[in-house]
mmCIF file of C-alpha atoms in Angstrom:
data_model
loop_
_atom_site.group_PDB
_atom_site.id
_atom_site.type_symbol
_atom_site.label_atom_id
_atom_site.label_comp_id
_atom_site.label_asym_id
_atom_site.label_seq_id
_atom_site.Cartn_x
_atom_site.Cartn_y
_atom_site.Cartn_z
ATOM 1 C CA MET T 1 -34.309 -13.938 7.918
ATOM 2 C CA ARG T 2 -32.197 -16.064 5.684
ATOM 3 C CA LEU T 3 -33.059 -19.876 5.129
ATOM 4 C CA GLU T 4 -29.332 -21.297 5.659
ATOM 5 C CA LYS T 5 -28.096 -24.511 4.475
ATOM 6 C CA CYS T 6 -27.043 -27.168 7.253
ATOM 7 C CA TRP T 7 -23.277 -27.502 7.108
ATOM 8 C CA PHE T 8 -23.370 -31.630 7.713
ATOM 9 C CA CYS T 9 -26.345 -32.724 5.529
ATOM 10 C CA SER T 10 -27.345 -29.709 3.555
ATOM 11 C CA SER T 11 -30.959 -29.422 4.462
ATOM 12 C CA THR T 12 -32.496 -25.614 4.514
ATOM 13 C CA ILE T 13 -32.784 -24.826 8.373
ATOM 14 C CA TYR T 14 -36.087 -22.825 9.050
ATOM 15 C CA PRO T 15 -36.037 -20.022 11.745
ATOM 16 C CA GLY T 16 -36.583 -21.689 15.194
ATOM 17 C CA HIS T 17 -34.632 -24.918 14.381
ATOM 18 C CA GLY T 18 -31.151 -26.172 15.066
ATOM 19 C CA ILE T 19 -27.750 -24.627 16.404
ATOM 20 C CA GLN T 20 -25.134 -22.643 14.953
ATOM 21 C CA PHE T 21 -21.546 -23.278 15.949
ATOM 22 C CA VAL T 22 -18.691 -20.254 15.480
ATOM 23 C CA ARG T 23 -15.112 -21.404 15.430
ATOM 24 C CA ASN T 24 -12.183 -19.605 16.713
ATOM 25 C CA ASP T 25 -11.164 -18.699 13.233
ATOM 26 C CA ALA T 26 -14.738 -17.100 12.635
ATOM 27 C CA LYS T 27 -15.841 -19.953 10.436
ATOM 28 C CA ILE T 28 -19.773 -20.612 11.277
ATOM 29 C CA PHE T 29 -21.112 -23.728 11.232
ATOM 30 C CA ARG T 30 -24.857 -24.063 11.184
ATOM 31 C CA PHE T 31 -26.927 -27.304 12.102
ATOM 32 C CA CYS T 32 -30.174 -28.228 11.285
ATOM 33 C CA ARG T 33 -30.601 -30.600 14.290
ATOM 34 C CA SER T 34 -28.841 -32.221 16.984
ATOM 35 C CA LYS T 35 -28.439 -35.427 14.612
ATOM 36 C CA CYS T 36 -26.007 -33.264 12.452
ATOM 37 C CA HIS T 37 -24.477 -31.408 15.343
ATOM 38 C CA LYS T 38 -23.358 -34.742 17.197
ATOM 39 C CA ASN T 39 -21.923 -36.138 14.068
ATOM 40 C CA PHE T 40 -20.008 -32.813 13.557
ATOM 41 C CA LYS T 41 -19.126 -33.168 17.215
ATOM 42 C CA MET T 42 -17.833 -36.665 16.425
ATOM 43 C CA LYS T 43 -15.626 -34.959 13.845
ATOM 44 C CA ARG T 44 -17.319 -36.958 11.204
ATOM 45 C CA ASN T 45 -17.012 -36.150 7.378
ATOM 46 C CA PRO T 46 -20.276 -35.623 6.107
ATOM 47 C CA ARG T 47 -18.666 -36.926 2.492
ATOM 48 C CA LYS T 48 -18.458 -40.363 3.935
ATOM 49 C CA VAL T 49 -21.962 -40.150 5.864
ATOM 50 C CA LYS T 50 -24.370 -42.104 3.702
ATOM 51 C CA TRP T 51 -27.452 -39.883 3.920
ATOM 52 C CA THR T 52 -25.976 -36.398 3.814
ATOM 53 C CA LYS T 53 -26.451 -34.519 0.444
ATOM 54 C CA ALA T 54 -22.464 -34.199 0.498
ATOM 55 C CA TYR T 55 -22.010 -37.733 -0.010
ATOM 56 C CA ARG T 56 -24.751 -38.206 -2.633
ATOM 57 C CA ARG T 57 -23.488 -35.589 -5.123
ATOM 58 C CA LEU T 58 -20.112 -36.629 -4.602
ATOM 59 C CA HIS T 59 -20.915 -40.433 -5.531
ATOM 60 C CA GLY T 60 -22.965 -39.386 -8.302
ATOM 61 C CA LYS T 61 -26.390 -40.319 -6.580
ATOM 62 C CA ASP T 62 -27.788 -36.771 -6.845
ATOM 63 C CA MET T 63 -27.622 -34.292 -9.797
ATOM 64 C CA THR T 64 -24.614 -32.037 -9.750
ATOM 65 C CA GLN T 65 -24.161 -29.895 -12.544
ATOM 66 C CA ASP T 66 -27.118 -28.136 -13.886
ATOM 67 C CA SER T 67 -27.800 -24.618 -15.422
ATOM 68 C CA THR T 68 -30.657 -24.307 -12.603
ATOM 69 C CA PHE T 69 -28.312 -24.305 -9.698
ATOM 70 C CA GLU T 70 -26.839 -20.805 -10.922
ATOM 71 C CA PHE T 71 -30.083 -19.180 -10.121
ATOM 72 C CA GLU T 72 -29.787 -20.238 -6.338
ATOM 73 C CA ARG T 73 -26.497 -18.254 -5.325
ATOM 74 C CA LYS T 74 -25.475 -16.052 -2.292
ATOM 75 C CA ARG T 75 -24.981 -12.562 -4.007
ATOM 76 C CA ASN T 76 -23.035 -9.873 -2.435
ATOM 77 C CA ARG T 77 -23.338 -7.113 -4.448
ATOM 78 C CA PRO T 78 -27.019 -6.074 -4.412
ATOM 79 C CA GLU T 79 -29.210 -4.242 -7.319
ATOM 80 C CA ARG T 80 -31.704 -1.198 -6.285
ATOM 81 C CA TYR T 81 -35.127 -2.929 -5.827
ATOM 82 C CA ASP T 82 -37.630 -2.652 -8.988
ATOM 83 C CA ARG T 83 -41.132 -3.754 -8.286
ATOM 84 C CA ASN T 84 -41.358 -5.392 -11.601
ATOM 85 C CA ILE T 85 -38.112 -7.541 -11.416
ATOM 86 C CA ALA T 86 -39.359 -8.677 -8.051
ATOM 87 C CA GLU T 87 -42.457 -10.110 -9.428
ATOM 88 C CA ASN T 88 -40.730 -11.599 -11.968
ATOM 89 C CA THR T 89 -38.327 -13.280 -9.862
ATOM 90 C CA LEU T 90 -40.624 -14.532 -7.534
ATOM 91 C CA LYS T 91 -42.420 -16.351 -10.499
ATOM 92 C CA ALA T 92 -39.279 -17.501 -11.941
ATOM 93 C CA ILE T 93 -38.565 -19.015 -8.545
ATOM 94 C CA LYS T 94 -41.790 -21.416 -8.775
ATOM 95 C CA LYS T 95 -40.841 -22.207 -12.262
ATOM 96 C CA ILE T 96 -36.858 -23.180 -11.702
ATOM 97 C CA ASP T 97 -37.716 -24.707 -8.474
ATOM 98 C CA LYS T 98 -40.028 -27.220 -10.234
ATOM 99 C CA ILE T 99 -37.645 -27.437 -13.105
ATOM 100 C CA ARG T 100 -34.819 -28.379 -10.880
ATOM 101 C CA SER T 101 -36.689 -31.112 -9.256
ATOM 102 C CA ASP T 102 -38.042 -32.530 -12.246
ATOM 103 C CA ARG T 103 -34.619 -32.883 -13.570
ATOM 104 C CA ALA T 104 -32.719 -34.283 -10.203
ATOM 105 C CA TYR T 105 -36.007 -37.048 -10.573
ATOM 106 C CA ASP T 106 -35.061 -37.590 -13.879
ATOM 107 C CA HIS T 107 -31.316 -37.977 -12.942
ATOM 108 C CA ILE T 108 -32.303 -40.628 -10.279
ATOM 109 C CA LYS T 109 -34.811 -42.506 -12.417
ATOM 110 C CA ASN T 110 -31.970 -42.956 -15.411
ATOM 111 C CA ARG T 111 -29.356 -44.395 -12.755
ATOM 112 C CA LEU T 112 -32.254 -47.006 -11.585
ATOM 113 C CA LYS T 113 -32.905 -47.765 -14.882
ATOM 114 C CA THR T 114 -30.045 -50.272 -15.393
ATOM 115 C CA GLY T 115 -31.123 -52.098 -12.347
ATOM 116 C CA LYS T 116 -34.532 -52.314 -13.263
ATOM 117 C CA ILE T 117 -34.004 -53.898 -16.410
ATOM 118 C CA GLN T 118 -31.488 -56.343 -14.776
ATOM 119 C CA ARG T 119 -34.193 -57.197 -12.550
ATOM 120 C CA GLN T 120 -36.459 -57.756 -14.952
ATOM 121 C CA LYS T 121 -34.198 -60.164 -16.620
ATOM 122 C CA GLN T 122 -33.434 -62.126 -13.749
ATOM 123 C CA ALA T 123 -36.864 -62.616 -12.885
ATOM 124 C CA ARG T 124 -37.788 -63.905 -16.451
ATOM 125 C CA LYS T 125 -34.884 -66.592 -16.003
ATOM 126 C CA GLN T 126 -36.038 -67.222 -12.763
ATOM 127 C CA LEU T 127 -39.483 -68.141 -13.878
ATOM 128 C CA GLU T 128 -38.376 -70.298 -16.561
ATOM 129 C CA GLN T 129 -35.814 -72.339 -14.866
ATOM 130 C CA ASP T 130 -37.004 -72.403 -11.205
ATOM 131 C CA ILE T 131 -40.776 -72.703 -11.490
ATOM 132 C CA HIS T 132 -40.241 -76.393 -10.959
ATOM 133 C CA LEU T 133 -39.754 -75.283 -7.121
ATOM 134 C CA VAL T 134 -43.542 -74.029 -7.118
ATOM 135 C CA LYS T 135 -45.093 -76.603 -9.412
ATOM 136 C CA ALA T 136 -43.935 -80.025 -10.694
ATOM 137 C CA PRO T 137 -43.208 -80.284 -14.309
ATOM 138 C CA LEU T 138 -46.209 -82.698 -15.225
ATOM 139 C CA ALA T 139 -48.745 -80.341 -13.601
ATOM 140 C CA LEU T 140 -46.930 -77.219 -15.317
ATOM 141 C CA ALA T 141 -47.506 -78.535 -18.620
ATOM 142 C CA GLN T 142 -51.105 -79.956 -18.189
ATOM 143 C CA ASP T 143 -51.862 -76.126 -16.483
ATOM 144 C CA SER T 144 -52.149 -74.057 -19.785
ATOM 145 C CA SER T 145 -52.346 -70.705 -17.741
ATOM 146 C CA LEU T 146 -48.608 -70.941 -16.590
ATOM 147 C CA HIS T 147 -46.839 -71.038 -19.639
ATOM 148 C CA LEU T 148 -47.292 -69.949 -23.245
ATOM 149 C CA PRO T 149 -49.051 -72.199 -25.411
ATOM 150 C CA LYS T 150 -46.913 -73.836 -27.920
ATOM 151 C CA ILE T 151 -47.821 -73.000 -31.360
ATOM 152 C CA THR T 152 -46.656 -75.499 -33.994
ATOM 153 C CA VAL T 153 -45.713 -73.789 -37.291
ATOM 154 C CA ASN T 154 -45.461 -76.129 -40.471
ATOM 155 C CA VAL T 155 -42.814 -74.949 -42.563
ATOM 156 C CA SER T 156 -42.610 -76.674 -45.817
ATOM 157 C CA GLN T 157 -38.887 -76.544 -47.765
ATOM 158 C CA THR T 158 -39.339 -77.186 -51.302
ATOM 159 C CA TRP T 159 -36.256 -78.924 -53.124
ATOM 160 C CA THR T 160 -35.339 -76.876 -56.101
ATOM 161 C CA GLU T 161 -32.388 -76.804 -58.589
ATOM 162 C CA GLU T 162 -31.748 -73.071 -57.224
ATOM 163 C CA ASN T 163 -31.529 -73.823 -53.489
ATOM 164 C CA GLN T 164 -28.630 -76.282 -53.449
ATOM 165 C CA PRO T 165 -25.806 -74.142 -54.628
ATOM 166 C CA MET T 166 -23.020 -75.566 -52.508
ATOM 167 C CA GLU T 167 -23.077 -79.240 -53.710
ATOM 168 C CA GLU T 168 -20.835 -77.889 -56.752
ATOM 169 C CA MET L 1 -17.595 23.146 11.330
ATOM 170 C CA ALA L 2 -17.466 20.552 14.128
ATOM 171 C CA THR L 3 -20.455 19.752 16.085
ATOM 172 C CA ARG L 4 -20.480 17.800 19.567
ATOM 173 C CA LEU L 5 -23.314 15.388 20.157
ATOM 174 C CA MET L 6 -24.223 12.365 22.090
ATOM 175 C CA PHE L 7 -25.589 8.650 21.511
ATOM 176 C CA GLU L 8 -27.741 7.699 24.289
ATOM 177 C CA ASN L 9 -25.392 9.363 26.745
ATOM 178 C CA SER L 10 -22.588 7.917 24.831
ATOM 179 C CA CYS L 11 -19.508 10.088 23.674
ATOM 180 C CA GLU L 12 -18.157 7.564 20.916
ATOM 181 C CA VAL L 13 -19.931 9.275 17.955
ATOM 182 C CA GLY L 14 -17.640 7.540 15.287
ATOM 183 C CA VAL L 15 -19.053 4.009 16.659
ATOM 184 C CA PHE L 16 -23.043 4.818 15.799
ATOM 185 C CA SER L 17 -22.377 6.650 12.663
ATOM 186 C CA LYS L 18 -20.187 6.619 9.466
ATOM 187 C CA LEU L 19 -19.817 10.063 7.339
ATOM 188 C CA THR L 20 -18.280 10.316 4.088
ATOM 189 C CA ASN L 21 -18.700 12.726 1.224
ATOM 190 C CA ALA L 22 -21.413 11.171 -0.459
ATOM 191 C CA TYR L 23 -23.775 9.706 2.209
ATOM 192 C CA CYS L 24 -23.959 9.326 6.132
ATOM 193 C CA LEU L 25 -24.991 6.051 7.855
ATOM 194 C CA VAL L 26 -26.445 6.396 11.199
ATOM 195 C CA ALA L 27 -27.779 3.759 13.815
ATOM 196 C CA ILE L 28 -31.097 3.456 15.057
ATOM 197 C CA GLY L 29 -31.323 5.197 18.622
ATOM 198 C CA GLY L 30 -33.734 4.970 21.138
ATOM 199 C CA SER L 31 -34.458 8.986 20.740
ATOM 200 C CA GLU L 32 -34.221 10.522 17.475
ATOM 201 C CA SER L 33 -31.896 13.490 18.830
ATOM 202 C CA PHE L 34 -28.735 11.798 17.250
ATOM 203 C CA TYR L 35 -30.141 11.364 13.598
ATOM 204 C CA SER L 36 -31.754 15.084 14.024
ATOM 205 C CA THR L 37 -28.202 16.737 14.596
ATOM 206 C CA PHE L 38 -27.282 14.797 11.566
ATOM 207 C CA GLU L 39 -30.228 15.725 9.677
ATOM 208 C CA ALA L 40 -29.845 19.269 10.302
ATOM 209 C CA GLU L 41 -26.267 19.426 9.508
ATOM 210 C CA LEU L 42 -26.570 17.183 6.447
ATOM 211 C CA ALA L 43 -29.935 16.852 4.653
ATOM 212 C CA ASP L 44 -29.846 19.115 2.145
ATOM 213 C CA VAL L 45 -26.411 17.793 0.923
ATOM 214 C CA ILE L 46 -26.180 14.536 0.933
ATOM 215 C CA PRO L 47 -28.359 11.463 2.216
ATOM 216 C CA VAL L 48 -28.668 10.562 5.655
ATOM 217 C CA VAL L 49 -29.501 6.861 6.264
ATOM 218 C CA LYS L 50 -30.836 5.226 9.661
ATOM 219 C CA THR L 51 -29.705 1.529 9.382
ATOM 220 C CA SER L 52 -28.486 -1.437 11.120
ATOM 221 C CA ILE L 53 -25.635 -3.787 10.200
ATOM 222 C CA ALA L 54 -26.160 -7.558 11.519
ATOM 223 C CA GLY L 55 -29.054 -6.434 13.517
ATOM 224 C CA THR L 56 -26.584 -4.183 15.847
ATOM 225 C CA ARG L 57 -26.173 -0.581 16.238
ATOM 226 C CA ILE L 58 -22.294 0.050 15.988
ATOM 227 C CA ILE L 59 -22.459 0.514 12.337
ATOM 228 C CA GLY L 60 -19.379 2.818 12.292
ATOM 229 C CA ARG L 61 -16.995 -0.074 13.292
ATOM 230 C CA LEU L 62 -18.282 -2.457 10.994
ATOM 231 C CA CYS L 63 -18.409 -1.049 7.891
ATOM 232 C CA ALA L 64 -15.968 1.245 5.750
ATOM 233 C CA GLY L 65 -16.812 3.399 2.736
ATOM 234 C CA ASN L 66 -16.195 6.624 0.795
ATOM 235 C CA LYS L 67 -17.842 8.381 -1.732
ATOM 236 C CA ASN L 68 -17.248 5.703 -4.353
ATOM 237 C CA GLY L 69 -18.176 2.663 -2.343
ATOM 238 C CA LEU L 70 -19.286 0.869 1.067
ATOM 239 C CA ILE L 71 -18.077 -2.569 2.396
ATOM 240 C CA LEU L 72 -20.168 -4.397 4.598
ATOM 241 C CA PRO L 73 -19.299 -7.592 6.679
ATOM 242 C CA HIS L 74 -20.454 -10.914 5.925
ATOM 243 C CA THR L 75 -23.029 -10.813 8.828
ATOM 244 C CA THR L 76 -24.957 -8.170 6.899
ATOM 245 C CA THR L 77 -28.287 -9.146 6.371
ATOM 246 C CA ASP L 78 -29.839 -9.542 3.228
ATOM 247 C CA GLN L 79 -32.425 -7.097 4.213
ATOM 248 C CA GLU L 80 -30.124 -4.500 5.105
ATOM 249 C CA LEU L 81 -28.115 -4.993 2.091
ATOM 250 C CA GLN L 82 -30.996 -4.010 0.128
ATOM 251 C CA HIS L 83 -32.155 -0.890 2.168
ATOM 252 C CA LEU L 84 -28.527 0.155 2.255
ATOM 253 C CA ARG L 85 -28.616 -0.322 -1.791
ATOM 254 C CA ASN L 86 -32.115 1.184 -2.289
ATOM 255 C CA THR L 87 -31.336 4.559 -0.302
ATOM 256 C CA LEU L 88 -27.837 5.187 -1.184
ATOM 257 C CA PRO L 89 -27.237 6.954 -4.372
ATOM 258 C CA ASP L 90 -26.282 4.774 -7.536
ATOM 259 C CA GLN L 91 -22.671 5.891 -7.851
ATOM 260 C CA VAL L 92 -21.935 4.298 -4.705
ATOM 261 C CA VAL L 93 -21.469 0.515 -5.101
ATOM 262 C CA VAL L 94 -22.579 -1.395 -1.986
ATOM 263 C CA GLN L 95 -20.608 -4.602 -1.782
ATOM 264 C CA ARG L 96 -20.400 -7.402 1.169
ATOM 265 C CA VAL L 97 -17.416 -9.182 1.602
ATOM 266 C CA ASP L 98 -16.405 -12.812 2.942
ATOM 267 C CA GLU L 99 -13.665 -11.718 5.778
ATOM 268 C CA ARG L 100 -12.735 -13.118 8.859
ATOM 269 C CA LEU L 101 -11.986 -9.869 10.137
ATOM 270 C CA SER L 102 -15.720 -8.393 10.391
ATOM 271 C CA ALA L 103 -15.416 -5.069 11.936
ATOM 272 C CA LEU L 104 -14.059 -3.241 8.749
ATOM 273 C CA GLY L 105 -14.577 -0.100 10.389
ATOM 274 C CA ASN L 106 -11.598 -0.861 13.091
ATOM 275 C CA CYS L 107 -9.717 -2.731 10.236
ATOM 276 C CA ILE L 108 -9.966 -0.040 7.407
ATOM 277 C CA ALA L 109 -9.427 3.673 7.247
ATOM 278 C CA CYS L 110 -9.765 5.384 4.317
ATOM 279 C CA ASN L 111 -10.760 8.419 2.403
ATOM 280 C CA ASP L 112 -11.371 8.546 -1.221
ATOM 281 C CA HIS L 113 -7.807 7.999 -2.790
ATOM 282 C CA VAL L 114 -5.961 6.116 -0.316
ATOM 283 C CA ALA L 115 -6.847 3.236 2.510
ATOM 284 C CA LEU L 116 -5.009 1.865 5.307
ATOM 285 C CA THR L 117 -5.567 -1.691 6.209
ATOM 286 C CA HIS L 118 -4.838 -4.061 8.993
ATOM 287 C CA THR L 119 -1.724 -6.168 8.464
ATOM 288 C CA ASP L 120 -3.742 -9.423 8.339
ATOM 289 C CA LEU L 121 -6.495 -8.767 5.753
ATOM 290 C CA ASP L 122 -7.214 -11.227 3.001
ATOM 291 C CA ARG L 123 -5.719 -10.625 -0.346
ATOM 292 C CA GLU L 124 -9.083 -10.846 -1.749
ATOM 293 C CA THR L 125 -10.357 -8.089 0.436
ATOM 294 C CA GLU L 126 -7.701 -5.826 -0.222
ATOM 295 C CA GLU L 127 -8.306 -6.415 -4.213
ATOM 296 C CA LEU L 128 -12.255 -5.711 -3.191
ATOM 297 C CA ILE L 129 -11.434 -2.658 -1.505
ATOM 298 C CA ALA L 130 -9.135 -1.564 -4.330
ATOM 299 C CA ASP L 131 -12.128 -2.113 -6.650
ATOM 300 C CA VAL L 132 -14.943 -1.057 -4.755
ATOM 301 C CA LEU L 133 -13.651 2.020 -3.151
ATOM 302 C CA GLY L 134 -11.330 3.053 -6.186
ATOM 303 C CA VAL L 135 -8.347 3.378 -3.617
ATOM 304 C CA GLU L 136 -4.697 2.497 -3.227
ATOM 305 C CA VAL L 137 -4.687 0.467 -0.435
ATOM 306 C CA PHE L 138 -1.551 0.235 2.273
ATOM 307 C CA ARG L 139 -1.048 -2.462 4.739
ATOM 308 C CA GLN L 140 0.312 -0.348 8.143
ATOM 309 C CA THR L 141 0.392 0.066 11.797
ATOM 310 C CA ILE L 142 -0.118 2.943 13.810
ATOM 311 C CA ALA L 143 1.724 3.472 16.800
ATOM 312 C CA GLY L 144 2.585 -0.103 16.924
ATOM 313 C CA ASN L 145 -1.593 -0.803 16.743
ATOM 314 C CA ILE L 146 -2.798 -2.925 13.940
ATOM 315 C CA LEU L 147 -6.451 -1.453 14.186
ATOM 316 C CA VAL L 148 -5.783 1.115 11.718
ATOM 317 C CA GLY L 149 -9.689 1.960 11.392
ATOM 318 C CA SER L 150 -9.852 2.877 14.861
ATOM 319 C CA TYR L 151 -6.613 4.634 15.701
ATOM 320 C CA CYS L 152 -6.942 7.204 13.265
ATOM 321 C CA ALA L 153 -9.591 9.373 11.294
ATOM 322 C CA PHE L 154 -8.614 11.106 7.952
ATOM 323 C CA SER L 155 -10.595 12.709 5.196
ATOM 324 C CA ASN L 156 -9.122 13.950 1.843
ATOM 325 C CA ARG L 157 -7.822 17.083 3.636
ATOM 326 C CA GLY L 158 -6.231 16.167 7.006
ATOM 327 C CA GLY L 159 -6.085 13.219 9.437
ATOM 328 C CA LEU L 160 -5.942 12.925 13.256
ATOM 329 C CA VAL L 161 -4.171 10.061 14.428
ATOM 330 C CA HIS L 162 -3.302 8.306 17.942
ATOM 331 C CA PRO L 163 -1.130 10.569 20.303
ATOM 332 C CA HIS L 164 1.562 8.150 20.767
ATOM 333 C CA THR L 165 2.583 8.142 17.032
ATOM 334 C CA SER L 166 6.117 9.002 16.748
ATOM 335 C CA ILE L 167 7.242 11.682 14.262
ATOM 336 C CA GLU L 168 9.009 9.539 12.095
ATOM 337 C CA ASP L 169 5.758 7.312 11.630
ATOM 338 C CA LEU L 170 3.589 10.637 11.321
ATOM 339 C CA ASP L 171 5.914 11.723 8.610
ATOM 340 C CA GLU L 172 5.622 8.041 6.762
ATOM 341 C CA LEU L 173 2.120 7.919 7.074
ATOM 342 C CA SER L 174 1.827 11.784 5.593
ATOM 343 C CA THR L 175 3.492 11.050 2.593
ATOM 344 C CA LEU L 176 1.652 7.738 2.229
ATOM 345 C CA LEU L 177 -1.724 9.372 2.874
ATOM 346 C CA GLN L 178 -0.632 12.764 0.915
ATOM 347 C CA VAL L 179 -2.513 14.806 3.662
ATOM 348 C CA PRO L 180 -1.148 16.627 6.740
ATOM 349 C CA LEU L 181 -1.487 14.445 9.957
ATOM 350 C CA VAL L 182 -1.357 15.378 13.693
ATOM 351 C CA ALA L 183 -1.446 13.220 16.506
ATOM 352 C CA GLY L 184 -4.120 14.133 18.873
ATOM 353 C CA THR L 185 -6.816 13.102 21.300
ATOM 354 C CA VAL L 186 -10.594 13.123 21.241
ATOM 355 C CA ASN L 187 -13.246 13.179 24.080
ATOM 356 C CA ARG L 188 -11.146 14.278 26.711
ATOM 357 C CA GLY L 189 -8.012 12.217 26.219
ATOM 358 C CA SER L 190 -9.585 9.060 24.433
ATOM 359 C CA GLU L 191 -7.129 7.698 22.201
ATOM 360 C CA VAL L 192 -9.326 5.970 20.011
ATOM 361 C CA ILE L 193 -9.719 8.439 17.113
ATOM 362 C CA ALA L 194 -12.093 7.280 14.999
ATOM 363 C CA ALA L 195 -14.392 5.816 17.590
ATOM 364 C CA GLY L 196 -14.899 9.464 19.188
ATOM 365 C CA MET L 197 -15.324 11.076 15.636
ATOM 366 C CA THR L 198 -16.334 11.157 12.452
ATOM 367 C CA VAL L 199 -15.379 13.353 9.550
ATOM 368 C CA ASN L 200 -15.742 14.323 6.264
ATOM 369 C CA ASP L 201 -14.418 17.151 3.746
ATOM 370 C CA TRP L 202 -16.449 20.030 5.308
ATOM 371 C CA THR L 203 -18.017 18.537 8.339
ATOM 372 C CA ALA L 204 -16.932 16.633 11.726
ATOM 373 C CA PHE L 205 -18.796 15.465 14.729
ATOM 374 C CA CYS L 206 -17.387 14.550 17.841
ATOM 375 C CA GLY L 207 -18.401 13.480 21.163
ATOM 376 C CA ALA L 208 -19.680 15.896 23.689
ATOM 377 C CA ASP L 209 -16.773 15.385 26.137
ATOM 378 C CA THR L 210 -14.425 16.911 23.489
ATOM 379 C CA THR L 211 -12.823 19.818 24.822
ATOM 380 C CA ALA L 212 -12.345 23.360 23.184
ATOM 381 C CA THR L 213 -8.698 22.479 22.608
ATOM 382 C CA GLU L 214 -9.078 19.134 20.768
ATOM 383 C CA LEU L 215 -12.156 20.902 18.870
ATOM 384 C CA SER L 216 -9.608 23.712 17.694
ATOM 385 C CA VAL L 217 -7.078 21.127 16.744
ATOM 386 C CA ILE L 218 -9.795 19.091 14.643
ATOM 387 C CA GLU L 219 -11.074 22.098 13.147
ATOM 388 C CA SER L 220 -7.537 23.478 12.127
ATOM 389 C CA VAL L 221 -5.972 19.936 10.394
ATOM 390 C CA PHE L 222 -9.319 18.986 8.854
ATOM 391 C CA LYS L 223 -9.717 22.530 7.483
ATOM 392 C CA LEU L 224 -13.324 23.091 8.585
ATOM 393 C CA ARG L 225 -13.460 26.543 9.523
ATOM 394 C CA ASP L 226 -13.868 27.737 6.014
ATOM 395 C CA ALA L 227 -15.658 25.004 4.464
ATOM 396 C CA GLN L 228 -18.510 25.197 2.108
ATOM 397 C CA PRO L 229 -20.767 21.994 1.874
ATOM 398 C CA THR L 230 -22.188 22.855 -1.196
ATOM 399 C CA ALA L 231 -18.746 23.632 -3.125
ATOM 400 C CA ILE L 232 -17.367 20.370 -2.602
ATOM 401 C CA VAL L 233 -20.397 18.317 -3.342
ATOM 402 C CA ASP L 234 -20.840 20.300 -6.569
ATOM 403 C CA GLU L 235 -17.279 19.878 -7.531
ATOM 404 C CA MET L 236 -18.066 16.323 -6.958
ATOM 405 C CA ARG L 237 -21.370 16.141 -8.868
ATOM 406 C CA LYS L 238 -19.386 17.885 -11.753
ATOM 407 C CA SER L 239 -16.906 15.439 -12.147
ATOM 408 C CA LEU L 240 -19.164 12.869 -11.577
ATOM 409 C CA ILE L 241 -21.331 14.133 -14.593
ATOM 410 C CA ASP L 242 -18.132 14.162 -16.582
ATOM 411 C CA SER L 243 -17.469 10.577 -16.173
ATOM 412 C CA TYR L 244 -20.614 9.427 -17.669
ATOM 413 C CA VAL L 245 -20.163 11.924 -20.759
#
């Protein structure tokens, strides 16, 4: 039993799910559900269909290059079974999976950070400029909870000889 | 020594088994008699391994190998690959290839030095064969058939080819492979030689339908009458140990 990847959306295909299509040139296409299969029959290119992993990777929405991807590869030359190695591999799989998902989450968070900052700026601007749509300016001035209190600071400027160099 | 046997009432022994100088692969059959015949002949000399490839029993036609390595199609499951790696000796390199032509036993005929391949085989696969099996690779046809792996069977000491091979073809192949070749049949006139029999340097297994004439031809061309298995395997072992030192 092997957990394959869907050709269209790149999700894992568990046993008992999906359809496999074998083309005349012996290339095997595996699909996780009829949605992907029907899209394939419509000859859609997964790189242009927004919800697929192929599109997301191509357009930089998801993490593409990471060292954790090197661990999950199809290997064609097996090694003799060793119990210790098998045990360590199983432990490592869990750890690597967690690291990879954390990095993928960080990648998306970073990508969305600029948008978040922009939205906050826009919200602040809107609060300053358009608050008159919500409350009348007179009421606003009288209600102390809607704006920061204006603090007046007395600045005394002493006129001395040293402060006036430019007059000469 | 050539032995006659059957696999579940079929005389196509070469379909359900793969015999080399370093190991023997046997299909998982309904009764144990097929495996027992191989075991009785070979058990103390080389490992006899029961396996399936891609969940099927036609293992002889799906894989290609010699004493240096074993090449498997991409349809081989991971569990089968691991099983073969665990049971075969370490000197044998087990490799799975991504190849459009997945019946490698029909496409590749090899002994320990030379391999004949299907003309349409990928170049990467050809390089892999040369690398894993340690052989020189030639793209050839036999009597106009591109499935060289099914229409000829050869070992390091001799070879048997399709009965309709012309004499010029026979000479050409003989010089390529550097072994004496004979055009003959197996299993009462079957032309598909490699499906009807399997052979290595000291023993051969043929279908039960093979006539006495065919059997004598096999024994003479593969030089099986005076073959001592232990001598050949010891020689092989010595040369392998030398290569470590």
